[in-house]
Tab-separated table of C-alpha atoms in Angstrom:
chain	number	residue	atom	x	y	z
A	1	UNK	CA	-7.271	-25.552	-18.848
A	2	UNK	CA	-10.542	-25.305	-20.746
A	3	UNK	CA	-11.745	-26.128	-24.217
A	4	UNK	CA	-14.730	-26.980	-26.363
A	5	UNK	CA	-15.359	-28.860	-29.591
A	6	UNK	CA	-15.916	-26.923	-32.787
A	7	UNK	CA	-19.294	-28.563	-33.535
A	8	UNK	CA	-20.545	-29.443	-30.047
A	9	UNK	CA	-24.238	-28.938	-30.760
A	10	UNK	CA	-24.399	-30.684	-34.126
A	11	UNK	CA	-25.575	-33.866	-32.411
A	12	UNK	CA	-28.233	-32.065	-30.350
A	13	UNK	CA	-29.689	-30.168	-33.301
A	14	UNK	CA	-29.938	-33.276	-35.482
A	15	UNK	CA	-31.428	-35.312	-32.638
A	16	UNK	CA	-33.899	-32.568	-31.729
A	17	UNK	CA	-34.871	-31.748	-35.310
A	18	UNK	CA	-34.973	-34.993	-37.240
A	19	UNK	CA	-36.461	-33.411	-40.351
A	20	UNK	CA	-35.075	-30.545	-42.450
A	21	UNK	CA	-35.716	-27.061	-41.045
A	22	UNK	CA	-36.900	-24.472	-43.563
A	23	UNK	CA	-35.641	-20.884	-43.614
A	24	UNK	CA	-38.911	-19.564	-42.184
A	25	UNK	CA	-38.924	-22.184	-39.436
A	26	UNK	CA	-35.314	-21.313	-38.643
A	27	UNK	CA	-36.279	-17.635	-38.246
A	28	UNK	CA	-39.133	-18.634	-35.930
A	29	UNK	CA	-36.824	-20.761	-33.775
A	30	UNK	CA	-34.223	-17.982	-33.522
A	31	UNK	CA	-36.940	-15.475	-32.611
A	32	UNK	CA	-38.296	-17.743	-29.890
A	33	UNK	CA	-34.821	-18.412	-28.537
A	34	UNK	CA	-33.243	-14.968	-28.696
A	35	UNK	CA	-36.356	-12.798	-28.286
A	36	UNK	CA	-35.350	-9.093	-28.361
A	37	UNK	CA	-31.973	-10.040	-29.836
A	38	UNK	CA	-33.473	-12.076	-32.692
A	39	UNK	CA	-32.954	-9.457	-35.402
A	40	UNK	CA	-29.299	-9.031	-34.433
A	41	UNK	CA	-28.865	-12.794	-34.376
A	42	UNK	CA	-30.472	-13.257	-37.794
A	43	UNK	CA	-28.346	-10.432	-39.176
A	44	UNK	CA	-25.210	-12.219	-38.020
A	45	UNK	CA	-26.460	-15.703	-38.903
A	46	UNK	CA	-28.959	-15.342	-41.774
A	47	UNK	CA	-30.573	-18.412	-43.283
A	48	UNK	CA	-28.870	-19.920	-46.310
A	49	UNK	CA	-31.544	-19.653	-48.985
A	50	UNK	CA	-29.518	-21.855	-51.313
A	51	UNK	CA	-30.355	-24.786	-49.024
A	52	UNK	CA	-33.675	-26.293	-47.997
A	53	UNK	CA	-32.306	-27.345	-44.601
A	54	UNK	CA	-31.005	-24.824	-42.046
A	55	UNK	CA	-29.913	-27.285	-39.371
A	56	UNK	CA	-26.210	-26.720	-40.035
A	57	UNK	CA	-26.592	-23.006	-39.291
A	58	UNK	CA	-28.625	-23.851	-36.198
A	59	UNK	CA	-25.828	-26.131	-35.037
A	60	UNK	CA	-23.304	-23.345	-35.550
A	61	UNK	CA	-25.373	-20.816	-33.588
A	62	UNK	CA	-26.030	-23.278	-30.775
A	63	UNK	CA	-22.389	-24.335	-30.561
A	64	UNK	CA	-21.166	-20.745	-30.358
A	65	UNK	CA	-23.752	-19.629	-27.819
A	66	UNK	CA	-23.986	-22.689	-25.565
A	67	UNK	CA	-20.368	-23.879	-25.616
A	68	UNK	CA	-17.664	-21.971	-27.472
A	69	UNK	CA	-18.367	-18.354	-26.603
A	70	UNK	CA	-19.984	-18.847	-23.204
A	71	UNK	CA	-16.934	-20.897	-22.174
A	72	UNK	CA	-14.563	-18.175	-23.358
A	73	UNK	CA	-16.669	-15.617	-21.470
A	74	UNK	CA	-16.497	-17.633	-18.232
A	75	UNK	CA	-12.785	-18.267	-18.782
A	76	UNK	CA	-12.089	-14.538	-19.039
A	77	UNK	CA	-14.342	-13.670	-16.092
A	78	UNK	CA	-12.265	-15.955	-13.864
A	79	UNK	CA	-9.039	-14.356	-15.122
A	80	UNK	CA	-10.428	-10.861	-14.524
A	81	UNK	CA	-11.508	-11.818	-10.999
A	82	UNK	CA	-7.836	-12.433	-10.201
A	83	UNK	CA	-6.783	-9.142	-11.820
A	84	UNK	CA	-5.125	-11.135	-14.578
A	85	UNK	CA	-2.925	-13.183	-12.257
A	86	UNK	CA	-4.614	-16.470	-13.263
A	87	UNK	CA	-3.755	-15.912	-16.922
A	88	UNK	CA	-0.255	-17.347	-16.468
A	89	UNK	CA	-1.788	-20.708	-15.560
A	90	UNK	CA	-4.798	-20.591	-17.893
A	91	UNK	CA	-4.920	-22.435	-21.208
A	92	UNK	CA	-7.664	-22.478	-23.839
A	93	UNK	CA	-8.167	-25.028	-26.617
A	94	UNK	CA	-10.508	-25.954	-29.459
A	95	UNK	CA	-10.886	-29.616	-30.372
A	96	UNK	CA	-11.381	-29.725	-34.134
A	97	UNK	CA	-10.933	-33.402	-35.006
A	98	UNK	CA	-13.864	-35.739	-35.847
A	99	UNK	CA	-13.734	-39.442	-35.118
A	100	UNK	CA	-11.413	-40.952	-37.716
A	101	UNK	CA	-13.177	-44.304	-37.609
A	102	UNK	CA	-16.883	-45.347	-37.840
A	103	UNK	CA	-17.699	-44.998	-34.159
A	104	UNK	CA	-21.106	-43.309	-34.097
A	105	UNK	CA	-23.350	-46.132	-35.284
A	106	UNK	CA	-26.270	-45.971	-37.674
A	107	UNK	CA	-28.542	-43.898	-35.425
A	108	UNK	CA	-25.936	-41.119	-35.119
A	109	UNK	CA	-24.435	-41.414	-38.591
A	110	UNK	CA	-24.980	-37.691	-39.158
A	111	UNK	CA	-22.004	-37.103	-36.830
A	112	UNK	CA	-19.614	-38.866	-39.197
A	113	UNK	CA	-17.090	-36.233	-40.390
A	114	UNK	CA	-18.364	-33.766	-37.763
A	115	UNK	CA	-16.821	-32.878	-34.403
A	116	UNK	CA	-19.912	-33.738	-32.370
A	117	UNK	CA	-20.080	-33.453	-28.599
A	118	UNK	CA	-18.080	-36.322	-27.112
A	119	UNK	CA	-15.792	-36.808	-30.120
A	120	UNK	CA	-12.764	-35.968	-27.984
A	121	UNK	CA	-13.343	-38.545	-25.226
A	122	UNK	CA	-11.814	-41.540	-27.006
A	123	UNK	CA	-8.705	-39.488	-27.756
A	124	UNK	CA	-8.417	-38.059	-24.255
A	125	UNK	CA	-8.431	-41.534	-22.724
A	126	UNK	CA	-6.895	-43.425	-25.662
A	127	UNK	CA	-9.817	-45.836	-25.450
A	128	UNK	CA	-9.944	-46.922	-29.091
A	129	UNK	CA	-6.310	-46.913	-30.157
A	130	UNK	CA	-6.642	-49.917	-32.462
A	131	UNK	CA	-9.171	-47.971	-34.554
A	132	UNK	CA	-7.206	-44.732	-34.821
A	133	UNK	CA	-5.446	-43.606	-37.945
A	134	UNK	CA	-1.862	-42.430	-37.494
A	135	UNK	CA	-3.147	-38.861	-37.262
A	136	UNK	CA	-5.776	-39.853	-34.709
A	137	UNK	CA	-3.123	-41.587	-32.645
A	138	UNK	CA	-1.009	-38.446	-32.733
A	139	UNK	CA	-3.989	-36.320	-31.636
A	140	UNK	CA	-4.661	-38.751	-28.782
A	141	UNK	CA	-1.044	-38.771	-27.610
A	142	UNK	CA	-0.860	-35.000	-27.604
A	143	UNK	CA	-4.174	-34.659	-25.762
A	144	UNK	CA	-3.015	-37.058	-23.048
A	145	UNK	CA	0.366	-35.353	-22.908
A	146	UNK	CA	-1.096	-31.898	-22.286
A	147	UNK	CA	-3.744	-33.014	-19.796
A	148	UNK	CA	-1.369	-35.136	-17.732
A	149	UNK	CA	1.233	-32.358	-17.664
A	150	UNK	CA	-1.368	-29.864	-16.505
A	151	UNK	CA	-2.367	-32.219	-13.689
A	152	UNK	CA	1.271	-32.652	-12.624
A	153	UNK	CA	2.763	-29.224	-13.263
A	154	UNK	CA	-0.184	-26.798	-13.587
A	155	UNK	CA	0.981	-26.356	-17.170
A	156	UNK	CA	0.270	-28.493	-20.242
A	157	UNK	CA	3.905	-28.049	-21.253
A	158	UNK	CA	6.328	-30.448	-19.565
A	159	UNK	CA	9.251	-28.881	-17.684
A	160	UNK	CA	12.428	-28.801	-19.738
A	161	UNK	CA	13.967	-31.570	-17.638
A	162	UNK	CA	11.023	-33.900	-18.301
A	163	UNK	CA	10.623	-32.960	-21.959
A	164	UNK	CA	14.269	-33.513	-22.799
A	165	UNK	CA	14.123	-37.097	-21.579
A	166	UNK	CA	11.136	-38.169	-23.676
A	167	UNK	CA	9.733	-38.008	-27.166
A	168	UNK	CA	7.140	-35.534	-25.893
A	169	UNK	CA	9.434	-32.638	-26.779
A	170	UNK	CA	8.071	-32.920	-30.317
A	171	UNK	CA	4.774	-31.385	-29.138
A	172	UNK	CA	4.395	-27.661	-29.735
A	173	UNK	CA	4.511	-25.224	-26.850
A	174	UNK	CA	1.042	-24.171	-25.682
A	175	UNK	CA	1.090	-20.504	-24.567
A	176	UNK	CA	-0.837	-19.412	-21.508
A	177	UNK	CA	-3.789	-17.112	-22.052
A	178	UNK	CA	-3.502	-13.417	-22.805
A	179	UNK	CA	-6.516	-11.115	-22.761
A	180	UNK	CA	-4.937	-9.172	-25.628
A	181	UNK	CA	-4.010	-11.893	-28.123
A	182	UNK	CA	-6.330	-14.668	-26.816
A	183	UNK	CA	-4.083	-17.605	-27.836
A	184	UNK	CA	-5.432	-21.146	-27.988
A	185	UNK	CA	-4.345	-24.574	-29.123
A	186	UNK	CA	-6.352	-26.182	-31.920
A	187	UNK	CA	-6.330	-30.004	-31.942
A	188	UNK	CA	-6.641	-30.596	-35.667
A	189	UNK	CA	-5.325	-32.674	-38.550
A	190	UNK	CA	-2.673	-33.021	-39.790
A	191	UNK	CA	-1.049	-31.509	-36.678
A	192	UNK	CA	-2.005	-29.222	-33.800
A	193	UNK	CA	-1.630	-25.486	-34.249
A	194	UNK	CA	-1.365	-22.474	-31.943
A	195	UNK	CA	-3.674	-19.679	-33.060
A	196	UNK	CA	-5.095	-16.487	-31.600
A	197	UNK	CA	-8.512	-14.911	-31.201
A	198	UNK	CA	-10.731	-18.011	-31.341
A	199	UNK	CA	-14.121	-16.905	-32.700
A	200	UNK	CA	-13.226	-13.361	-31.651
A	201	UNK	CA	-15.916	-11.423	-33.540
A	202	UNK	CA	-18.599	-14.070	-33.018
A	203	UNK	CA	-17.914	-14.329	-29.304
A	204	UNK	CA	-17.849	-10.555	-28.941
A	205	UNK	CA	-21.331	-10.551	-30.440
A	206	UNK	CA	-22.661	-13.239	-28.104
A	207	UNK	CA	-20.989	-11.552	-25.129
A	208	UNK	CA	-22.907	-8.392	-26.036
A	209	UNK	CA	-26.324	-10.106	-25.955
A	210	UNK	CA	-25.571	-12.416	-23.039
A	211	UNK	CA	-26.104	-16.078	-22.313
A	212	UNK	CA	-29.338	-16.103	-20.318
A	213	UNK	CA	-32.205	-17.818	-22.117
């Protein structure tokens, strides 16, 4: 069971670059980071010339490369190493729910409304229930439900006998991974959804250039 947040690197980019990044500076940073792949990267993620600050695009690139796509790549490598046998007990998710209360503080206020790295922790452990909205409480309950089931049954979905005796049967079924359809569960408001092909084209691109800096 593996997942990442949809804006993992937003916090790192805004902490590392505390002033707006111009389009030319963005191109320089991408060139330094991706070297021989820089032109391909800039073709896929060009600067937004309508804005004077490119940090949002930088956060997107960093999130895809460092977390989202590299995790999917590792996830599929492990499945392939077992000739696909591990797929039946493999589950992928994307956490796409920002803190629904003012929990970041003034020094990290830029993370308000964004799914920054660590946003999921309070929901995973239900550590701030009194601050949650009803939707946040639902996200937290489902996150705990799936994780605890996986620990007990090697599947985030409770066995029929357990599900039928609790309110947990209202949670949607989370399909195991398929190399063909690439299903994943998105933790998102107003309710979780099962989708397929998370970041398919973007991750195929990053897989093609690799993840070694």
